[in-house]
C-alpha positions as semicolon CSV with decimal commas, in nm:
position;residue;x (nm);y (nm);z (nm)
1;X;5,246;-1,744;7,367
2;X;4,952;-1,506;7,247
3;X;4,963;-1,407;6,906
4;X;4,782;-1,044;6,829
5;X;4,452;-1,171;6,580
6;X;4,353;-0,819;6,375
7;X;4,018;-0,635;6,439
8;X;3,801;-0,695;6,209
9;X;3,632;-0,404;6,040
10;X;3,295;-0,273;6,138
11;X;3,114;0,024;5,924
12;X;2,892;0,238;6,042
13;X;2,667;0,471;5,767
14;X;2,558;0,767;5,874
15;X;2,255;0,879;5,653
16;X;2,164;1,246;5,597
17;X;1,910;1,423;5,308
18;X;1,614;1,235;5,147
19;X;1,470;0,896;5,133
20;X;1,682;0,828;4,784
21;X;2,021;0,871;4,989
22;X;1,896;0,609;5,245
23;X;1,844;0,356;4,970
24;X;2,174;0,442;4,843
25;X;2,308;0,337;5,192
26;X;2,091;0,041;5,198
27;X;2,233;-0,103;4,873
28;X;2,583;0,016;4,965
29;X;2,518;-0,190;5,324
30;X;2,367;-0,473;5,136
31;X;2,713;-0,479;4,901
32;X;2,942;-0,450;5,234
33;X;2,717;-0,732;5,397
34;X;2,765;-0,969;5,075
35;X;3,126;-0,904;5,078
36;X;3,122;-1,059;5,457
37;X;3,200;-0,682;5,631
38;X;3,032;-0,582;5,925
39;X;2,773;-0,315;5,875
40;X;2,532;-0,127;6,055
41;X;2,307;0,195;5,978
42;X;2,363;0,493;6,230
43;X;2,499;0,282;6,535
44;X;2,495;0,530;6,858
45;X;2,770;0,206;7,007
46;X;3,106;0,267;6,944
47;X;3,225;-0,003;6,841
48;X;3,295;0,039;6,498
49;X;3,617;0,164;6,332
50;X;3,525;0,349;5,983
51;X;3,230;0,581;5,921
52;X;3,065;0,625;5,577
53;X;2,903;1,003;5,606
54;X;2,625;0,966;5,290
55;X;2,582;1,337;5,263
56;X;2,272;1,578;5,159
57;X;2,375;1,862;4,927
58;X;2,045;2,011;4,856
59;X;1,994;2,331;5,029
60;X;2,206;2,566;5,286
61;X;2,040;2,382;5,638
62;X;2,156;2,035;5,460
63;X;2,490;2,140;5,387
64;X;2,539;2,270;5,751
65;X;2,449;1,950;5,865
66;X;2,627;1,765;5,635
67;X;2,950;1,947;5,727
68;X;2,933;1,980;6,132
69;X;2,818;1,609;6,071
70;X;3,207;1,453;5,885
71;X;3,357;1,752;6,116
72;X;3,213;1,572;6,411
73;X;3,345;1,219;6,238
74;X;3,674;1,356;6,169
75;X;3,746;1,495;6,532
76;X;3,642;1,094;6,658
77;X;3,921;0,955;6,389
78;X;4,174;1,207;6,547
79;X;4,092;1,128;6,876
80;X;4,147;0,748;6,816
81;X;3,823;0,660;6,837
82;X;3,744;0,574;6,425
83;X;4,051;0,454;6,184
84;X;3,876;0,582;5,859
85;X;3,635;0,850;5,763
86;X;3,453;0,808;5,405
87;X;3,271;1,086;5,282
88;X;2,953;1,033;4,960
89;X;2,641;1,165;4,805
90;X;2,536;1,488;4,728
91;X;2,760;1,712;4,903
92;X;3,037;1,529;4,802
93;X;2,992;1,514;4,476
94;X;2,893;1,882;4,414
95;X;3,174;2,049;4,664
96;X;3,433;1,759;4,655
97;X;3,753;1,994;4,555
98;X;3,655;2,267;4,795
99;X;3,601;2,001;5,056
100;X;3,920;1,814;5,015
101;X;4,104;2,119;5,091
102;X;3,865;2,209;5,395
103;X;3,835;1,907;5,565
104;X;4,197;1,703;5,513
105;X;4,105;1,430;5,759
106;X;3,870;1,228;5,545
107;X;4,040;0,973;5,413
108;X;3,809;0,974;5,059
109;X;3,534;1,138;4,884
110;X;3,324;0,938;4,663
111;X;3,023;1,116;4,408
112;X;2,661;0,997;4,382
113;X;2,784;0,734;4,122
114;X;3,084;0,557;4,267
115;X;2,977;0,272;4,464
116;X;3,224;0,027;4,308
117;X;3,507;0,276;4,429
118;X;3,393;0,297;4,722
119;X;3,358;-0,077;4,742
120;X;3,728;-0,098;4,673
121;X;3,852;0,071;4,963
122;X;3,732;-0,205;5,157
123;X;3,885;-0,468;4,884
124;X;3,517;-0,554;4,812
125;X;3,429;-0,639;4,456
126;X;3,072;-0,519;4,362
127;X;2,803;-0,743;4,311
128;X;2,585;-0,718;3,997
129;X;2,390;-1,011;4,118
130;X;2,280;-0,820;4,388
131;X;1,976;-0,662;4,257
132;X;1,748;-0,533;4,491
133;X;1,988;-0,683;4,808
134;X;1,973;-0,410;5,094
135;X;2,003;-0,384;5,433
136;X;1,713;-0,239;5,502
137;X;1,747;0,102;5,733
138;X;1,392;0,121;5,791
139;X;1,156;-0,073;6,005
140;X;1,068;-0,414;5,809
141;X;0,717;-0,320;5,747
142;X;0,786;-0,031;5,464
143;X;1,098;0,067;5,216
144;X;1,162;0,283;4,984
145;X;1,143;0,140;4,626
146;X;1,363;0,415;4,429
147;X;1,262;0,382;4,032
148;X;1,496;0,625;3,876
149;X;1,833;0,849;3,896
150;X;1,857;1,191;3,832
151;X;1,628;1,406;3,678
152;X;1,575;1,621;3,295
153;X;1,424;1,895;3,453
154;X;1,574;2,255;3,498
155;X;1,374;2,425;3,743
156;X;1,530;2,706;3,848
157;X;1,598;2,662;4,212
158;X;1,704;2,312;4,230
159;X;2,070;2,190;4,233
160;X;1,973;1,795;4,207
161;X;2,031;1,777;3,839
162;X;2,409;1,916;3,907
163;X;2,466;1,637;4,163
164;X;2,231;1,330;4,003
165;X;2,269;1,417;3,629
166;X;1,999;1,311;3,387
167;X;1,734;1,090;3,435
168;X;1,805;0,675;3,441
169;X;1,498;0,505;3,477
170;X;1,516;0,129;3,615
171;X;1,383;-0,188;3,413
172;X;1,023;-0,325;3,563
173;X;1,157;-0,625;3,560
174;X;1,464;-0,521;3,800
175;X;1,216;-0,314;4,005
176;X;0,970;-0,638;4,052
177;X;1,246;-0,874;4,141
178;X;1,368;-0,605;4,436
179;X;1,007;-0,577;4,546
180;X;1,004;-0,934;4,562
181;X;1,275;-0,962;4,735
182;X;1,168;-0,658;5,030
183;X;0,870;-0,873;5,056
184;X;1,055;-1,128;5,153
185;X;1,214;-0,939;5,402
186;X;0,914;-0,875;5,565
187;X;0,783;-0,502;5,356
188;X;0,431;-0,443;5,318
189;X;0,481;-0,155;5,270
190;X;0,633;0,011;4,910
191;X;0,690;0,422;4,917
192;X;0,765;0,463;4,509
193;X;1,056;0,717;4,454
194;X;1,252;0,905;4,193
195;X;1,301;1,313;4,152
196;X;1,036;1,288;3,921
197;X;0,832;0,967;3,910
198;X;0,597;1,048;3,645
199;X;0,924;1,061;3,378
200;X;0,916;0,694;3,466
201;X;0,992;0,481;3,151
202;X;1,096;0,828;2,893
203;X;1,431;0,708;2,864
204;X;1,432;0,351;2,868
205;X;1,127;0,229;2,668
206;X;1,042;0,554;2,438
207;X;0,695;0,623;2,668
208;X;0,597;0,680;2,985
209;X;0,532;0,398;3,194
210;X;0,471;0,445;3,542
211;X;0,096;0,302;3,537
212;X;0,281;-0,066;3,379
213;X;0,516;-0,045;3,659
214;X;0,215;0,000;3,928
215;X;0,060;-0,283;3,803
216;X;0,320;-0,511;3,786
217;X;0,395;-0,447;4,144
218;X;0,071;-0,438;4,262
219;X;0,093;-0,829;4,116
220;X;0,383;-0,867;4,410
221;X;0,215;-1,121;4,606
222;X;0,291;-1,018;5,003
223;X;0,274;-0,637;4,917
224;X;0,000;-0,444;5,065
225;X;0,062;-0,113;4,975
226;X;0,206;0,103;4,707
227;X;0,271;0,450;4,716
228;X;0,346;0,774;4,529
229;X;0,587;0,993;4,610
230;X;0,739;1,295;4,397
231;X;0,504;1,316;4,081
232;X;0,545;1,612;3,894
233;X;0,253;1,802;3,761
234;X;0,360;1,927;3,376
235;X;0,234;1,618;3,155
236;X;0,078;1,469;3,434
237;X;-0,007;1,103;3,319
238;X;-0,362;1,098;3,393
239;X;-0,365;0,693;3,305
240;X;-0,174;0,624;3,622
241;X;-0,495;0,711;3,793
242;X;-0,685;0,425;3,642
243;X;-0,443;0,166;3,809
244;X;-0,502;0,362;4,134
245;X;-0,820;0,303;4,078
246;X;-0,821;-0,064;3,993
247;X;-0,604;-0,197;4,246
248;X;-0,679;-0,107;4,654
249;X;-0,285;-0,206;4,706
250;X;-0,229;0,130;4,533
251;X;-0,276;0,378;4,888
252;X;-0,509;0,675;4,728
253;X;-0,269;0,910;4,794
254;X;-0,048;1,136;4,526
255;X;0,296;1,325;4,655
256;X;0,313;1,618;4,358
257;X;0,551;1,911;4,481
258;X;0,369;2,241;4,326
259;X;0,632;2,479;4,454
260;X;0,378;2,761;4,399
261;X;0,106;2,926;4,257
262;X;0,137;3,286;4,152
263;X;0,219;3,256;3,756
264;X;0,502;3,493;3,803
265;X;0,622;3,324;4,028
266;X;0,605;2,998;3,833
267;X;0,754;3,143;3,513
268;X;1,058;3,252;3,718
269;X;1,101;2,923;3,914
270;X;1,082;2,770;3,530
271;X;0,791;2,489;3,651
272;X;0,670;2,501;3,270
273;X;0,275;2,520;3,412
274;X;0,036;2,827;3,487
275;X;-0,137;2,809;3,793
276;X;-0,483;2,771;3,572
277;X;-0,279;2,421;3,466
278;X;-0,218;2,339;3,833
279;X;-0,604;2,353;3,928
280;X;-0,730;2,194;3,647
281;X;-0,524;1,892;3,673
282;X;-0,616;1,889;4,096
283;X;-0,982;1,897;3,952
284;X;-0,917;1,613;3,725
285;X;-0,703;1,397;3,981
286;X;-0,985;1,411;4,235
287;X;-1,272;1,361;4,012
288;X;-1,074;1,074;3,883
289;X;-0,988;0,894;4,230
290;X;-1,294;1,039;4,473
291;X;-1,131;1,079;4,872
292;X;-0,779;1,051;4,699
293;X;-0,529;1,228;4,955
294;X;-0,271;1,522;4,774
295;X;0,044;1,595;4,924
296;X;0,222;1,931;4,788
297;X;0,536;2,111;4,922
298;X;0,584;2,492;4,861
299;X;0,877;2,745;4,800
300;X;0,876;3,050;4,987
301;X;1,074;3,396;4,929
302;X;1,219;3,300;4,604
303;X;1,387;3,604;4,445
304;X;1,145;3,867;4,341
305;X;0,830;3,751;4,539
306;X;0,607;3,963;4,628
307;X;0,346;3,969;4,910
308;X;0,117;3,966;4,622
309;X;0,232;3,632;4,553
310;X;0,194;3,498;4,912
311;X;-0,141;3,602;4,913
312;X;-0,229;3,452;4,605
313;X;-0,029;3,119;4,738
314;X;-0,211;3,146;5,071
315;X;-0,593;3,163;4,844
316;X;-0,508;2,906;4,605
317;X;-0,438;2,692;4,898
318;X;-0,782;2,791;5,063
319;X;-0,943;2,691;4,730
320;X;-0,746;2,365;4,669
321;X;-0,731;2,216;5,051
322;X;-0,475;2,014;5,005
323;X;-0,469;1,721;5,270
324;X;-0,074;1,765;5,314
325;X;0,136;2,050;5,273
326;X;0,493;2,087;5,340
327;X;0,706;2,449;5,319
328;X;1,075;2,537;5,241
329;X;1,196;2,852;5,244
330;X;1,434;2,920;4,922
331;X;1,801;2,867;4,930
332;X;2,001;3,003;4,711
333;X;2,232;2,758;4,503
334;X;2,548;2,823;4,312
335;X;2,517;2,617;3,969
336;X;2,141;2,690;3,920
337;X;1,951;2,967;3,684
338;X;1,835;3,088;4,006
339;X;2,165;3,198;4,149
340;X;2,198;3,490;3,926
341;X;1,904;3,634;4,083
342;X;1,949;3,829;4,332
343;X;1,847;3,634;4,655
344;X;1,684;3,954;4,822
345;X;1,410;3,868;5,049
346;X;1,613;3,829;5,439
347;X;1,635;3,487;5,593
348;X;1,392;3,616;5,836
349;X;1,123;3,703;5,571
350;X;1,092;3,425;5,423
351;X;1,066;3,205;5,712
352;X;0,756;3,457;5,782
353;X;0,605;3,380;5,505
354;X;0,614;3,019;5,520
355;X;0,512;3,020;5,916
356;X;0,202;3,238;5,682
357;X;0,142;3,010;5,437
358;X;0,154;2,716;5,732
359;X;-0,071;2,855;5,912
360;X;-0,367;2,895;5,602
361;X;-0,278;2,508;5,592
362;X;-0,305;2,422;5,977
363;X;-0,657;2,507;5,944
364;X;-0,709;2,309;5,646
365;X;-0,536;2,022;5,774
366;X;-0,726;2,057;6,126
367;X;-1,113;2,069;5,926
368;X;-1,024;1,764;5,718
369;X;-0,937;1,578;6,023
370;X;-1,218;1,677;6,206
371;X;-1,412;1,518;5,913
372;X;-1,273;1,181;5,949
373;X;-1,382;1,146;6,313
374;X;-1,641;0,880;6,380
375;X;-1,556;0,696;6,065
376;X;-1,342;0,345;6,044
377;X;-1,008;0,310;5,867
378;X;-0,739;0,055;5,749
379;X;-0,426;0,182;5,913
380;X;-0,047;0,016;5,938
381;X;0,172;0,002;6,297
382;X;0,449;0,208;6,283
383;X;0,583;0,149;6,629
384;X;0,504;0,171;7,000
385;X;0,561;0,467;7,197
386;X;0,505;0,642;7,549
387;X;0,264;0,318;7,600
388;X;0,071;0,414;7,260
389;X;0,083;0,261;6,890
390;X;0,112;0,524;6,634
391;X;0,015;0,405;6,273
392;X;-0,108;0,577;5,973
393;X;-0,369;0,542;5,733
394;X;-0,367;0,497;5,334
395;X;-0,352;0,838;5,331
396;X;-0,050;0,934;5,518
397;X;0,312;0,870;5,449
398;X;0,600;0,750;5,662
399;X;0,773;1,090;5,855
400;X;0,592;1,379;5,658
401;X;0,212;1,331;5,712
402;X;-0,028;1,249;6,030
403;X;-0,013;1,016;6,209
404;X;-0,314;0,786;6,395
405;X;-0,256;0,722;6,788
406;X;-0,431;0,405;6,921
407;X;-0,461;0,339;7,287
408;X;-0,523;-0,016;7,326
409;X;-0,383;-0,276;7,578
410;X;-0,408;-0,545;7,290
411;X;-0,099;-0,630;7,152
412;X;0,005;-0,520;6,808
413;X;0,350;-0,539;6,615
414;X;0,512;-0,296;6,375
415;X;0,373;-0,374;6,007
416;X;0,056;-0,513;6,131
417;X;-0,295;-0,376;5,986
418;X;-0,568;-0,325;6,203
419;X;-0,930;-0,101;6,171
420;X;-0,944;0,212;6,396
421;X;-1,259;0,417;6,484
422;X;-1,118;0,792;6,489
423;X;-1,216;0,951;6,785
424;X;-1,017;1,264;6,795
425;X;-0,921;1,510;6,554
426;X;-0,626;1,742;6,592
427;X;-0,412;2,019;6,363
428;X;-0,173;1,710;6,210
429;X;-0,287;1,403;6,379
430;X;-0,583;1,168;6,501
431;X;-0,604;0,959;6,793
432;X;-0,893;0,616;6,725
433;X;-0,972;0,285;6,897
434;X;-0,938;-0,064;6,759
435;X;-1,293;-0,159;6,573
């Protein structure tokens, strides 16, 4: 006689938003995976019954996608195809009433904070001993290394503090013994994260310690290289640029969103620096760390911007030449100081004037390439694609910045480091040949 065994469950986690949500699935993967549940990060197979939708609640375009995304889920579970829909992150925790109501067929909503619930819908106890244990959604060669939750700031346009709370910085010591342990796991590879890194340490030990932290993880034997991502500009802590300095595992390369550069425009925004600040510190940083790389992103058609301020934005960038620059257009979120302004610059506008401000950039971007050809660099393989490797430089992150296309017949894996000639410049990318 045949007796009926039960499926076993098999999650799939469907990532959406920033680089801190996909190390919140990797640690809530990493949990599953200890608790002996199959788990897998954004399987296109169908063969898994319940969905975890990690959501992105951070402007109106990440919402959208958010939404159509559990809509999309939910539709599967009433076709037959999924038994249980679990909704988290951002979204969720900001919206989870309203959503409840709108979208009956998920079967829970967890916030930001609730892995342990979450855990116990799948009678899984959580871990403490765990530190640092993730399935990793990345290729092996990098991760993301996130230092801290939440963030102090109130910048006027930004909702994270509504769905992250305050600032929670990590322990070094916790934050060594996960590095440790990516190492292990084959990461070279460490992108340093937080919504503001250079907070790092405020909470927990009375001072700001973000240049301690680099060095003790720069003393990670196995790690290769370390870099900074999200470092905001108002008490910039120059010091951290010493340990860039002393240490070549530390990439010469500083992520420090600016948002703008007209004064009025950074008085309304409440970014608690004048644009006079803002070039005096880029000044300092480069003088400090000669060739280092800055990445900025930029707001534009924030309430009450003027083309005045564009064209101030588009010659400060002129002056600065940033190596990377990324633009968002402003969304208007309910919650923030922002929202009782009047949003009144159309969605078309503003999406002008960033395509504007992109443009002063391209050129920038294209001239600083075109100075790097004909020189030799340390770069990391990403993958292999269309018959070419792509890799990067120090200077480049994962995603956001160029990348270096090699042509070679020799063959190379993800993760390893090789020297490239560059022998072509373009706007956001350079092609080179193995030295």
């Amino acid at each position: 006689m045949k007796t009926k065994t039960l499926k076993k469950d098999k999650v799939n986690i469907i990532t959406l938003g920033c680089s801190k949500n996909m190390v919140d699935s990797e640690v809530l993967s990493g949990q599953l995976a200890a608790n002996e549940i199959d788990v897998v990060h954004e399987s296109t197979k169908r063969d898994h019954n319940i969905v975890v939708v990690n959501t992105c609640g951070f402007i109106d375009k990440a919402k959208e996608e958010s939404i159509n995304t559990i809509l999309d889920q939910v539709e599967l579970k009433e076709r037959g195809k999924l038994d249980k829909v679990y909704v988290t992150g951002c979204l969720s925790e900001r919206y989870r009433g309203d959503l409840e109501t709108e979208i009956p067929g998920v079967d829970a909503w967890f916030g930001t904070m609730e892995l342990p619930l979450i855990l116990k819908k799948f009678d899984a106890d959580y871990k403490a001993e765990l530190i640092g244990e993730r399935l990793l959604s990345t290729p092996t060669h990098y991760a993301y290394l996130k230092i801290a939750e939440g963030c102090n700031r109130t910048c006027a346009f930004c909702a994270i503090p509504l769905m992250r709370g305050q600032h929670v910085s990590k322990p070094i010591e916790e934050l060594v013994e996960e590095a440790k342990k990516l190492v292990k796991a084959g990461v070279k590879e460490i992108m340093l994260i937080a919504q503001e890194l250079t907070y790092y340490g405020l909470d927990l030990y009375k001072k700001r310690r973000l240049g301690d932290l680099m060095r003790e993880l720069a003393a990670v034997e196995g790690l290769e290289w370390i870099r900074l991502h999200y470092a905001y500009p108002t008490k910039f802590p120059i010091e951290i640029l010493d340990v860039m300095n002393e240490s070549p595992k530390i990439c010469k390369y500083l992520d420090m969103p600016l948002q703008h550069a007209s004064n009025g425009m950074l008085k309304a925004m409440k970014r608690q620096i004048t644009r006079e600040e803002i070039e005096e510190l880029v000044h300092a940083i480069r003088e400090k760390v000669p060739g280092i790389a800055l990445r900025t992103t930029l707001i534009a058609g924030f309430p009450g911007e003027t083309e005045e301020d564009v064209e101030e934005l588009k010659s400060f960038l002129e002056r600065m030449r940033f190596d990377r620059v990324g633009v968002f257009t402003y969304s208007h979120e309910e919650g923030t100081s922002a929202y009782e302004l009047e949003d009144n610059i159309p969605a078309d506008e503003k999406e002008r004037r960033a395509q504007d401000i992109m443009a002063v950039q391209q050129e920038i971007s294209l001239e600083k390439n075109q100075e790097m050809v004909g020189k030799i660099f340390k770069v990391i393989v990403d993958k292999k694609e269309s018959g070419r490797y792509l890799a990067r430089t120090e200077f480049d992150s994962v995603e956001v910045d160029n990348e270096v296309i090699i042509n070679t017949t020799k063959r190379l894996k993800p993760g390893d480091f090789v020297e490239v000639r560059i022998t072509k410049a373009f706007d956001y990318d350079l092609e080179g040949e193995l030295v």
